[in-house]
XYZ file of C-alpha atoms in Angstrom:
522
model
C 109.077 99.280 63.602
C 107.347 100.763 60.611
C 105.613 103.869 59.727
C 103.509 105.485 57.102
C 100.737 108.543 57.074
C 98.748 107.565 60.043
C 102.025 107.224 62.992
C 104.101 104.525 63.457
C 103.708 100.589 63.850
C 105.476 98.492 66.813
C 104.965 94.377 67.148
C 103.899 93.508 70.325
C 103.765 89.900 71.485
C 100.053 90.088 70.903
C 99.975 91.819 67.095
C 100.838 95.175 65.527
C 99.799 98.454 66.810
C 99.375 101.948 65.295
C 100.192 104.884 67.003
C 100.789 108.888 66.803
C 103.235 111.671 66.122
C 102.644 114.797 68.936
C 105.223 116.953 69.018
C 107.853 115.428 68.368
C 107.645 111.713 70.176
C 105.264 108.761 68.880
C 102.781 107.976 71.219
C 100.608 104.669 71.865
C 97.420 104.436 73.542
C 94.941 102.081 75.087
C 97.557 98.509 74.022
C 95.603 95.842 76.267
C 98.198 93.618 78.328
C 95.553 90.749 80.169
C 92.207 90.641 78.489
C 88.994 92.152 80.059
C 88.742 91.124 83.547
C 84.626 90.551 83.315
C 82.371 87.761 82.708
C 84.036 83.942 83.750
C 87.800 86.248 84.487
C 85.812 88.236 86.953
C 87.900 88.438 90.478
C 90.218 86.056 88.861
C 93.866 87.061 87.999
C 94.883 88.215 84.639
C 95.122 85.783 81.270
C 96.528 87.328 78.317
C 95.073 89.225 76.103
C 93.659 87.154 72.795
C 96.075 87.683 70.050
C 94.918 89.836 66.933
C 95.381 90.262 63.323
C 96.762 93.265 61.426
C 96.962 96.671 62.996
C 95.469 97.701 65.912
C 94.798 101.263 66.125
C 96.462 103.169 69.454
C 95.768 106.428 69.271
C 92.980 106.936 72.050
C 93.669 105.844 75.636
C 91.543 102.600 76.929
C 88.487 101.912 79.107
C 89.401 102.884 82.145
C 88.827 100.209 85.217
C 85.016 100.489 86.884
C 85.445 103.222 89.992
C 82.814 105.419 91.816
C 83.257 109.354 90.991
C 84.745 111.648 93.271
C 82.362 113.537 95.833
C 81.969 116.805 95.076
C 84.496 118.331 97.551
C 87.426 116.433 96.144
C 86.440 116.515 92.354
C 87.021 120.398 93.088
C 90.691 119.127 92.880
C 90.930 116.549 91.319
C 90.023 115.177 87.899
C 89.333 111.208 87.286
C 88.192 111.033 83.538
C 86.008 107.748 82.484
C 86.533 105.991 79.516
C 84.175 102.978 78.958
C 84.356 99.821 78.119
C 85.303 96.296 79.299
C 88.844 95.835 78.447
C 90.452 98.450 80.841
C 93.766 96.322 81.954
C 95.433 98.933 78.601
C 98.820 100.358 78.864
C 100.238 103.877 76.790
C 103.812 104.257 75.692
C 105.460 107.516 75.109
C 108.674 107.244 73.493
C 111.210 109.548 71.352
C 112.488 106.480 69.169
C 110.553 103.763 68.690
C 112.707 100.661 68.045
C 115.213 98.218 69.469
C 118.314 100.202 68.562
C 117.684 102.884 71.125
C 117.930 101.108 74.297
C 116.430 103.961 76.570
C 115.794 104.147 80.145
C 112.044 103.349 80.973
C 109.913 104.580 83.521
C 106.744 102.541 84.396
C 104.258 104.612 86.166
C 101.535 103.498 88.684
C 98.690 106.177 89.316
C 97.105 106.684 92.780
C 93.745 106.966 93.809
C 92.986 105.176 97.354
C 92.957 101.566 95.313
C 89.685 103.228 94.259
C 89.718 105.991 91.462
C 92.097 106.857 89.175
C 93.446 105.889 85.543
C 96.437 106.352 83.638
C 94.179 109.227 81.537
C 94.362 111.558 83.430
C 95.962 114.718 82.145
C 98.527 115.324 84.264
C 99.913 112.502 83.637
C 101.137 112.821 80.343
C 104.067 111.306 79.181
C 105.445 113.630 76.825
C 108.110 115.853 78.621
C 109.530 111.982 79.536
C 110.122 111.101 76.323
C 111.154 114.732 75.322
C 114.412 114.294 77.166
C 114.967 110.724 76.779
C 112.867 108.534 78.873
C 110.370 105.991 77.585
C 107.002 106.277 79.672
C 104.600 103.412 79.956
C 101.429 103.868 81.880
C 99.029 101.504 82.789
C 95.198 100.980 84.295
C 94.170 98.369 86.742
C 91.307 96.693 88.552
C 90.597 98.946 91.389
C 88.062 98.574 94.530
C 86.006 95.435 95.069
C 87.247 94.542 91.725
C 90.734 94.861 92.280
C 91.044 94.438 96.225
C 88.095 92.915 97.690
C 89.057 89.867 99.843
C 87.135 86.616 99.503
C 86.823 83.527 100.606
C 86.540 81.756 96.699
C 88.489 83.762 94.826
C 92.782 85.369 94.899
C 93.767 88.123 97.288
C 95.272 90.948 94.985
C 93.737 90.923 91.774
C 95.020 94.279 91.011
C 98.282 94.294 91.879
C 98.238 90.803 89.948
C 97.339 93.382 86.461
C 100.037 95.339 87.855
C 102.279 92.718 88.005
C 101.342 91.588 84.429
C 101.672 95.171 82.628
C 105.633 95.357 84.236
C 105.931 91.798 82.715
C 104.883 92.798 79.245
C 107.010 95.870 79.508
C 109.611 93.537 80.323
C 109.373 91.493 77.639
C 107.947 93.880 74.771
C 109.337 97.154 75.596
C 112.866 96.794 73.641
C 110.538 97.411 70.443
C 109.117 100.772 71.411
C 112.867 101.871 71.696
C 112.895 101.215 75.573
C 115.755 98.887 77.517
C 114.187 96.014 79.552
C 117.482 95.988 82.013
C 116.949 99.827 82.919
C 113.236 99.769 84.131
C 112.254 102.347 87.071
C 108.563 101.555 88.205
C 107.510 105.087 89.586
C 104.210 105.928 91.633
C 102.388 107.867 93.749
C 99.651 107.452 97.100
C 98.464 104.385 96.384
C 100.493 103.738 93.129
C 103.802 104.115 95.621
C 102.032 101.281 98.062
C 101.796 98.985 95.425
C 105.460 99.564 93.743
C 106.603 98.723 97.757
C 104.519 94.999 97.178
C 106.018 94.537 93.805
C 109.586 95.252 94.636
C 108.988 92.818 97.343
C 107.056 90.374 95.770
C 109.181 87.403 94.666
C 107.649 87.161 91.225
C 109.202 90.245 90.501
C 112.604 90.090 91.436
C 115.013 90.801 88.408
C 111.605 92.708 86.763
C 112.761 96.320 87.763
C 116.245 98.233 88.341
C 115.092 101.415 90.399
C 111.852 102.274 92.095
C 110.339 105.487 93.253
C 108.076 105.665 95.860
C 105.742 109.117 96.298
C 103.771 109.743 98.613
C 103.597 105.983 100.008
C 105.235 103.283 101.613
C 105.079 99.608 101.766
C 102.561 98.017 103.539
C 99.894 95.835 103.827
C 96.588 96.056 104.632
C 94.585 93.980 107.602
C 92.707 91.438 106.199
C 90.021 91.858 108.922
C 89.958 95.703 107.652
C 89.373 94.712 104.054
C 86.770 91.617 105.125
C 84.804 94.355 106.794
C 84.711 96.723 103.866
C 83.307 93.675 101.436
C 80.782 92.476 104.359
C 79.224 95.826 104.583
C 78.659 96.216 100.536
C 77.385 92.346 101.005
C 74.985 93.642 103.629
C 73.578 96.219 101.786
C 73.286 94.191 98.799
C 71.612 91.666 100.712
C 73.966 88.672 98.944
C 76.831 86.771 100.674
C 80.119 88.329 100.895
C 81.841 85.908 97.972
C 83.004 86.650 94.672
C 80.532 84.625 92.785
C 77.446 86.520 94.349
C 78.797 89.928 93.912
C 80.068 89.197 90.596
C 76.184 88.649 89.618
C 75.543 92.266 91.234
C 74.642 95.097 88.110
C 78.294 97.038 88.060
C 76.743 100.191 88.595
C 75.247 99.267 92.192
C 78.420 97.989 92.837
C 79.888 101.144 92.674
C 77.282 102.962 93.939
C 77.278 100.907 97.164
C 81.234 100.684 97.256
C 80.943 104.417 97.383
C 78.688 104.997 99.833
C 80.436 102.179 102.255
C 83.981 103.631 101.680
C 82.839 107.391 102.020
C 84.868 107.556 105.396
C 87.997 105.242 104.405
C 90.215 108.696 104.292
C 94.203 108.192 105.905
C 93.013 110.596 108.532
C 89.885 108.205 109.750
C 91.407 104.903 108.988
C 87.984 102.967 108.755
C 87.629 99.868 106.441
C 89.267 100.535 103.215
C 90.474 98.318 100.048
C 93.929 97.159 100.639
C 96.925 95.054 99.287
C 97.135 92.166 101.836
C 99.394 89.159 102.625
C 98.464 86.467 100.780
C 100.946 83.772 100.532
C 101.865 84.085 96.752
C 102.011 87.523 95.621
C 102.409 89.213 98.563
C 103.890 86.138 101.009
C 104.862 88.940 103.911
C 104.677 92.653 104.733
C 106.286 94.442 102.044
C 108.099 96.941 104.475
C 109.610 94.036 106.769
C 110.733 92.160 103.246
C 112.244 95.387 102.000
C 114.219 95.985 105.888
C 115.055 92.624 106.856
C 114.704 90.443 104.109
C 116.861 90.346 100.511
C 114.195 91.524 98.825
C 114.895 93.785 95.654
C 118.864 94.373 97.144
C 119.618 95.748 93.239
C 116.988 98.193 93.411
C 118.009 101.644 93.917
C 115.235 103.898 95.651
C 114.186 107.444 95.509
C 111.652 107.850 98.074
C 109.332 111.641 98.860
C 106.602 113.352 100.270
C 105.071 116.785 100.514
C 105.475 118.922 103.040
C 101.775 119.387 104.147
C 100.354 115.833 102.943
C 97.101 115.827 104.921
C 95.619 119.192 103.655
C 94.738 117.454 100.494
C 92.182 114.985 103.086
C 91.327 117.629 105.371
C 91.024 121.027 103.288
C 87.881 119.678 100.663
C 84.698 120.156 102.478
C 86.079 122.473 105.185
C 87.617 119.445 107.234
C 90.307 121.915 108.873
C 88.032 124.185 110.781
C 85.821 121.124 111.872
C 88.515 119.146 113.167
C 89.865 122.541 114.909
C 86.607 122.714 116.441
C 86.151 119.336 117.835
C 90.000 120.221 119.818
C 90.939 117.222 122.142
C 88.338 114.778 120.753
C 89.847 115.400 116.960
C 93.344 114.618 119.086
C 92.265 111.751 120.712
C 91.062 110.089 117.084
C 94.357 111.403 115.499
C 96.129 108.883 118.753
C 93.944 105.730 118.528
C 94.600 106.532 114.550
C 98.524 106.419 115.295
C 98.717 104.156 118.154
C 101.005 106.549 120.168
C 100.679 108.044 123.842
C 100.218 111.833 124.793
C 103.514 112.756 124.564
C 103.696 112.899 121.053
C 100.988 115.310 120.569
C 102.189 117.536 123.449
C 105.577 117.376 121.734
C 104.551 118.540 118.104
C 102.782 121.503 120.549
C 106.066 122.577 122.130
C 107.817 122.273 118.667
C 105.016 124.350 117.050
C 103.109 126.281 119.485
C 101.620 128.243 116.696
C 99.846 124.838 114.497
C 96.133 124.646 114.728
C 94.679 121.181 116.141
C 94.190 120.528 112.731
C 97.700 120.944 111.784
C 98.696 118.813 114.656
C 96.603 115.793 113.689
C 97.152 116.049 110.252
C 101.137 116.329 110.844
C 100.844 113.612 113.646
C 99.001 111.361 110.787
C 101.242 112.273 107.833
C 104.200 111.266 109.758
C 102.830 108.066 111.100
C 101.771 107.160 107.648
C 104.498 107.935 105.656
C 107.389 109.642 106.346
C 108.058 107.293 109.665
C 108.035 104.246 107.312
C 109.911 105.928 104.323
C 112.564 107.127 106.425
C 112.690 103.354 107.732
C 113.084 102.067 104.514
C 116.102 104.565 103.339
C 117.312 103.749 106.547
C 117.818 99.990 105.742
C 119.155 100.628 102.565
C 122.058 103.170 102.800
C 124.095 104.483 99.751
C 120.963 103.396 97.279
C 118.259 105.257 98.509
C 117.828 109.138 97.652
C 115.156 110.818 99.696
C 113.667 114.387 99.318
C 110.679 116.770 100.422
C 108.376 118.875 97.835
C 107.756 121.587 99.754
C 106.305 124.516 97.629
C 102.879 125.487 98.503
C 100.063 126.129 96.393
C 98.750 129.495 95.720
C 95.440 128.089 96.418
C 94.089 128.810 99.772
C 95.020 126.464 102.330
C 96.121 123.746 100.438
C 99.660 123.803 101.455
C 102.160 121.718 99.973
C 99.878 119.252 99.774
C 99.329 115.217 98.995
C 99.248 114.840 94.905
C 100.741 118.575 94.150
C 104.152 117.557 93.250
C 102.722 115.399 89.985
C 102.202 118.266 87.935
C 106.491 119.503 88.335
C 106.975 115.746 88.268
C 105.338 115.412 84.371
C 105.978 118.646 83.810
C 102.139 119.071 83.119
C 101.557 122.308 84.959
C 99.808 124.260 82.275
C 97.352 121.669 82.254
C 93.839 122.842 83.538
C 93.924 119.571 85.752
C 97.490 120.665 87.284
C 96.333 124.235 88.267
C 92.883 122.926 90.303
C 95.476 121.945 93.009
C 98.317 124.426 92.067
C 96.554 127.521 90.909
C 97.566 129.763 88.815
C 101.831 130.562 88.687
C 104.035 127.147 89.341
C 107.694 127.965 88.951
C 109.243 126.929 85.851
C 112.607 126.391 87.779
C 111.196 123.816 90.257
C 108.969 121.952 87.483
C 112.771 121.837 85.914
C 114.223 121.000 89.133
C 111.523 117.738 90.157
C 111.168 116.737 86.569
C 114.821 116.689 86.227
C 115.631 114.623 89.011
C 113.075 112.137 88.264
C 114.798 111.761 84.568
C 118.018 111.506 85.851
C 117.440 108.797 88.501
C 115.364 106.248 85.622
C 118.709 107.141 83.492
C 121.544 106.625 86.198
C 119.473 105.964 89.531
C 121.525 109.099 90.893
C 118.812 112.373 90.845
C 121.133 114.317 92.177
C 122.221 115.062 95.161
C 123.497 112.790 98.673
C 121.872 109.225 99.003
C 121.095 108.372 102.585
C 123.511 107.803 104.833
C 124.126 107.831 108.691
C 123.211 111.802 108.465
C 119.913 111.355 106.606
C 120.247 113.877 104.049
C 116.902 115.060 102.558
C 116.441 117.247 99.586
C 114.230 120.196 99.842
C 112.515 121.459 96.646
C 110.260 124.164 97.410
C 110.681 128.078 96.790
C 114.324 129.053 95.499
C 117.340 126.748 95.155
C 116.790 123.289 96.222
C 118.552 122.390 99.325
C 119.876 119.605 101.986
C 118.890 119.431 105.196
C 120.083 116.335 107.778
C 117.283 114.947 109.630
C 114.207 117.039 108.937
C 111.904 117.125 111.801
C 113.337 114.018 113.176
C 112.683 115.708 116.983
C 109.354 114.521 116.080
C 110.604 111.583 115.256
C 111.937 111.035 118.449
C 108.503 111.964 120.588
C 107.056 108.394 119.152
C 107.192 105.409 121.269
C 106.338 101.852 120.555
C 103.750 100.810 122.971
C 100.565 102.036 121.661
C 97.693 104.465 122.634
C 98.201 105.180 126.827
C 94.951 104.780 129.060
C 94.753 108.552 129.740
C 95.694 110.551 127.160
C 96.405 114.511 128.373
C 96.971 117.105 125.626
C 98.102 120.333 126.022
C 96.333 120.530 129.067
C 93.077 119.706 128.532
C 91.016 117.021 130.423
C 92.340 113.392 130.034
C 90.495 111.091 127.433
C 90.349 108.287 128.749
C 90.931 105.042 126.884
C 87.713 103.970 127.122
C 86.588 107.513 125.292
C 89.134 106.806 122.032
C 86.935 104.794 120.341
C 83.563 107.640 120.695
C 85.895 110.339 119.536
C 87.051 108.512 116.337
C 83.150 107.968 115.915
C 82.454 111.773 116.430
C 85.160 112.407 114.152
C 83.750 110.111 111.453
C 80.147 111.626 111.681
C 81.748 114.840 111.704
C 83.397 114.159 108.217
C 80.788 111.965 106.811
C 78.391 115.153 107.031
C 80.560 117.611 105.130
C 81.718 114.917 102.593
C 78.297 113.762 101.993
């Protein structure tokens, strides 16, 4: 490493880069890792990145990959910011000491989005407060949507997750110059960043690549095929060209997203229609990541710290007004939330007697949550005792009805609350002490894999940040748990004693649902 006016210099495999002093840690932005995934590399996986000479200037962040905006109801809290250009598979490094002498931990982080929107520049997901107390942050973008997910029948499953794959390998292998230590890597990610660190772990091309893992807001899994075939064949249909990678690749990239957009509008966790997905593909992804992780060998080193929010589904039913609509529609908004789920009517019934109080809304939403992610997350901890650490954000926002809700923890976890971007979902007031508390654990476990407090065991201890002290509770909630039963939606489906729906009626109430939503998204 070198340095002069303009920031320090680090070697990468590919040539020199320059980046920045900002208070107090050097900083490098927009370093490309695969070259620009367009023109022949189009729906192809990643090839390195063409070598250059002299110093390549870092101090702006990348293009970002091609994505549709949000709608209107959801950029109210959220912020996606668009950088263009062509060669958007770019990393950023934050670091405190730049050079191979400091052997840090490292924390790779993998933003969410739906496999549709996001970017590693957004604000709150600055690195600095990471590398302030020790921990080298890396960043990264990658192909998202049709670009990154869609399946076809001449081209690789998993593009994406392929540039995700290739960004942890050139952390692996160039990281030790920005000051980081390639044996103590923690890839860390949220929604559908956390889906895709479940894949990796599992994927046998990156076994030996990472040391601990933390999983947000998402568990391993894989997507139906069928599901993702129907979300290209319905952008092929409106296109009017054949559902293959060579036609759409032909399509103007603007239409593309336009039309992904308007296809995907009702591919929220709470509908479940056809949605971009990480699928089994026989290379990358040879099995379900959740059954490699729980009955496989699969990443057996890898020490876990796996979360949620309390009140995950108000994020996907609060924009637009969703609650009081789905309130409204009563046992039809029930029945969808059961085909959704694939349970009978006694688990809905059950979350009634256990909260008599919860609006429908509540119900379906908590009934979806758990089905989603905390039923698979507590499966995972649950085949991996004594290295798994699991814990609950559960502080709500002071924004009305929002909750403790999907994507609030980030700002405590980056300790980027002050941001403007933070407070659309937070509002005004975070506490300092739990920004301290979440941040803190997050640093600990990418420096020791121990966050603080009891790893899983036979009493399921989860840790409770919210309001006050952090605490342990054993079991949380698992009386819902225990209301779930294995074989699938019943034929008549009673709920808190309204008329039965039948079987045959589960499929028009998911429909009304949809139309429902698709009206106040639009």
């Amino acid at each position: 490493m070198t340095a002069d006016q303009a920031g320090p210099v680090v070697d990468t495999p590919y040539g020199a880069v320059r980046g920045r002093h900002e208070r107090g840690v050097a900083v490098f932005r927009g370093i490309p890792y695969a070259a620009p995934p367009f023109g022949p590399r189009r729906f192809r996986p990643p090839e390195p990145p063409e070598p250059w000479d002299g110093v390549r200037d870092a101090g702006s962040f990348g293009p970002t990959a091609p994505k549709p905006p949000y709608s209107e109801a959801f950029a109210h809290y959220l912020s996606d910011p668009v950088v263009p250009g062509d060669d958007c598979l770019n990393l950023n490094v934050w670091t405190p000491e730049p050079g191979p002498a400091a052997r840090l931990p490292v924390l790779v982080w993998l933003h969410g989005g739906a496999l549709t929107r996001g970017s590693s520049a957004v604000p709150v997901y600055d690195g600095h407060a990471f590398a302030r107390d020790g921990v080298v942050l890396v960043s990264l973008n990658y192909r998202l949507g049709v670009e990154g997910y869609g399946l076809f029948p001449d081209a690789p499953a998993n593009p994406g997750l392929r540039d995700q794959l290739a960004a942890l390998r050139w952390v692996h292998a160039s990281i030790a110059a920005f000051g980081g230590d390639p044996d103590r890597i923690t890839l860390a990610g949220q929604s559908a960043g956390a889906i895709s660190i479940g894949a990796l772990i599992a994927a046998p091309q990156a076994q030996g690549l990472v040391r601990r893992a933390v999983l947000q807001s998402g568990p391993p899994e894989a997507a139906e095929r069928d599901k993702v075939r129907r979300m290209v064949r319905r952008m092929a249909t409106r296109l009017k060209i054949p559902a293959t990678a060579e036609a759409f690749a032909a399509v103007d990239r603007d239409l593309l997203l336009r039309t992904q957009a308007e296809v995907g509008r009702l591919s929220s966790p709470v509908l479940g229609g056809p949605a971009f997905g990480i699928v089994v593909d026989g290379d990358i992804v040879p099995r379900d990541p959740l059954a490699a992780l729980t009955e496989g060998d699969a990443a057996r080193g890898v020490d876990l710290l796996l979360g949620w929010t309390r009140d995950e589904y108000r994020l996907w039913l609060v924009p637009g007004g969703l609650m009081d609509h789905v309130d409204r529609l009563g046992p039809v908004a029930l029945a969808g939330a059961m085909a959704r789920c694939h349970c009978g009517h006694e688990v809905p019934r059950g979350y009634r007697a256990l909260h008599p109080g919860a609006r429908t809304a509540e119900i379906v939403g908590q009934l979806v949550t758990d089905h989603l992610l905390r039923r698979p997350l507590h499966r995972l901890a649950d085949a991996r005792p004594g290295s798994s650490y699991v814990y609950e954000f559960a502080w709500p926002s002071s924004l009305p009805d929002l909750g403790a809700c999907h994507a609030l923890e980030l700002g405590f976890v980056f300790d980027t609350g002050d941001v403007p971007e933070s407070r659309k979902l937070a509002g005004e007031g975070g506490p300092r002490e739990l920004c301290d508390v979440m941040h803190g654990a997050w640093v600990r476990f990418a420096a020791t894999g121990d966050p603080g407090w009891q790893p899983w065991d036979g009493s399921r201890p989860v840790r409770i940040l919210g309001d006050g002290d952090p605490y342990t509770v054993h079991g949380p909630r698992d009386r819902e748990f225990a209301l779930w039963t294995a074989d699938g939606a019943h034929e008549s489906v009673p709920v808190g004693g309204a008329p039965p729906v039948r079987g045959t009626e589960l499929a028009s109430a998911v429909r009304r649902l949809r139309r429902t939503m698709r009206a106040r998204l639009h």
